[in-house]
Structures are given as C-alpha cells and as structure tokens.
Coordinates of C-alpha atoms in Angstrom, one line a residue:
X1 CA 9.2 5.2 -30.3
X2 CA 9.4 9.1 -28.7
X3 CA 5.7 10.6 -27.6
X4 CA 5.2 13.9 -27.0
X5 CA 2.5 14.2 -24.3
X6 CA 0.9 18.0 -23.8
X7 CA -1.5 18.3 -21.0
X8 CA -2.9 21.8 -21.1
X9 CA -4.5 23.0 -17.6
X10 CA -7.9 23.3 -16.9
X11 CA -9.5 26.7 -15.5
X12 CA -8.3 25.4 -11.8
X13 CA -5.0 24.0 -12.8
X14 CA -3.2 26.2 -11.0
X15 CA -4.9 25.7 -7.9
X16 CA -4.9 21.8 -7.9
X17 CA -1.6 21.6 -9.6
X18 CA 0.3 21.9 -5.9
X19 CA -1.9 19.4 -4.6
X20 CA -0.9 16.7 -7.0
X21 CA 2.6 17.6 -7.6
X22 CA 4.0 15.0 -5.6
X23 CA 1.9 12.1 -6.8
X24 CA 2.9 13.1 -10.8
X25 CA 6.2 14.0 -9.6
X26 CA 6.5 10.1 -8.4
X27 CA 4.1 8.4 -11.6
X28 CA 7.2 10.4 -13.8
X29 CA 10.3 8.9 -11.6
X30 CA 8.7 5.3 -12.1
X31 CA 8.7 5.8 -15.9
X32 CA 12.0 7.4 -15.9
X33 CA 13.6 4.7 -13.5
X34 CA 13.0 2.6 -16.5
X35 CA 14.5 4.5 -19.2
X36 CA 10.8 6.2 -20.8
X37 CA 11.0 10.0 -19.7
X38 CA 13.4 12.2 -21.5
X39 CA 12.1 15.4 -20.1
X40 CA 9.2 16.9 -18.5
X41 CA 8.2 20.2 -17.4
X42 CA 5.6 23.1 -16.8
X43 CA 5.3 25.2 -20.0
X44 CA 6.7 28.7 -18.4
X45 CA 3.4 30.7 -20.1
X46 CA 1.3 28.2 -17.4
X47 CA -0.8 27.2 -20.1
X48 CA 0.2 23.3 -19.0
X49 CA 2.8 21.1 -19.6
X50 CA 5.4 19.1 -21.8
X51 CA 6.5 15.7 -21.3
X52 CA 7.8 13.6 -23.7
X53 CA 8.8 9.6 -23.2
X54 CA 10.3 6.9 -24.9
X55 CA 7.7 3.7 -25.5
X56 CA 6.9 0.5 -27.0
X57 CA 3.5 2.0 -28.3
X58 CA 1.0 4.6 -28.6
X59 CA -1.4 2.3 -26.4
X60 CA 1.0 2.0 -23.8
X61 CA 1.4 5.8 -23.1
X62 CA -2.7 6.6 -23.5
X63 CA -2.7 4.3 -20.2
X64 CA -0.2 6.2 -18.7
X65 CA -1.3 9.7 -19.5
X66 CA -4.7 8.4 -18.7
X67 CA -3.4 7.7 -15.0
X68 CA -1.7 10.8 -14.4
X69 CA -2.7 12.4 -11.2
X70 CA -3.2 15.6 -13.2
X71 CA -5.1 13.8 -15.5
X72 CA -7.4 12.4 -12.7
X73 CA -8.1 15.4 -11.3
X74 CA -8.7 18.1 -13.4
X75 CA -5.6 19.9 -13.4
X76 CA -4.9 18.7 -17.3
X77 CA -8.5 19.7 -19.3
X78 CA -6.9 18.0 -22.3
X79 CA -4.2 15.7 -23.3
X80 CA -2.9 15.1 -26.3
X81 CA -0.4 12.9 -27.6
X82 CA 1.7 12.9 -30.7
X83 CA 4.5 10.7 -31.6
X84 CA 7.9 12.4 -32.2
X85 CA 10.9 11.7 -34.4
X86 CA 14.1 13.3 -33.0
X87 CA 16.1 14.5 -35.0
X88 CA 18.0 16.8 -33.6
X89 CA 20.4 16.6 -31.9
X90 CA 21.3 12.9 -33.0
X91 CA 19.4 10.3 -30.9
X92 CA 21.8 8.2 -29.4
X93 CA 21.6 5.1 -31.6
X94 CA 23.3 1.6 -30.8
X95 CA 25.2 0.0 -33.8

C-alpha cells in the first residue's frame, strides 16, 4: 500500500530543520534502501514537507513517522498520514 506522509513545520522549523537534516536525510535512505520511499521533499512554500512511501500497513508507517528526527524535535508540529492510490501514471504492476 502507498502513504502519503505530510509533516507541516512548527513555528521554529526552519531554524531546527538544518540541524536534523542529516539524521532524516539518513532515517529516508534506510527506508528507500528497501524499496518504501518513492519521493520526498520540502514543500517549496516552506510550509513543511511531502514524503510518500510504499508499506505493508498503516501501523507500520505511524512508527516510522513517529521516529522521524523532525518529528522528535519539533521541526514537524503535525503529521498526518493518508493512504494513496496511484493512479497516475500507471504503477508499475508485476503480472
């Protein structure tokens, strides 16, 4: 199943977000060395950011949104998660 996560920045998520970069940056790369991020970014309007994953259950990406290092401190106020059905373009699908 796709999840999009949203975390939108707290009043000092600019200011922190530099100082956990590298720690989300690396959480992200674990997840996408197996095969769960499709994309993730900053929202250009700095408002927060966009990632969305690939994962066996809801459950299993509250944990890891949970343990963000933007989560943990304070540069995401608020996360939400929704899941996502792609539909365009066509999802890759094996036969």
């Amino acid at each position: 199943m796709k999840f999009v996560i949203l975390g939108k920045d707290g009043p000092e998520g600019a200011q922190k977000r530099p100082l956990y970069r590298e720690a989300h940056l690396k959480r992200l790369e674990a997840w996408a060395q197996e095969g769960k991020v499709i994309l993730a970014g900053p929202l250009t309007d700095k408002i927060g950011s966009l990632i969305v994953v690939e994962a066996e259950s809801l459950e299993e990406v509250q944990a890891f949104a949970k343990d963000d290092p933007y989560a943990l401190h304070g540069v995401f106020q608020e996360v939400t998660i929704h899941p996502f059905l792609q539909v365009f373009p066509k999802a890759n699908l094996s036969l």
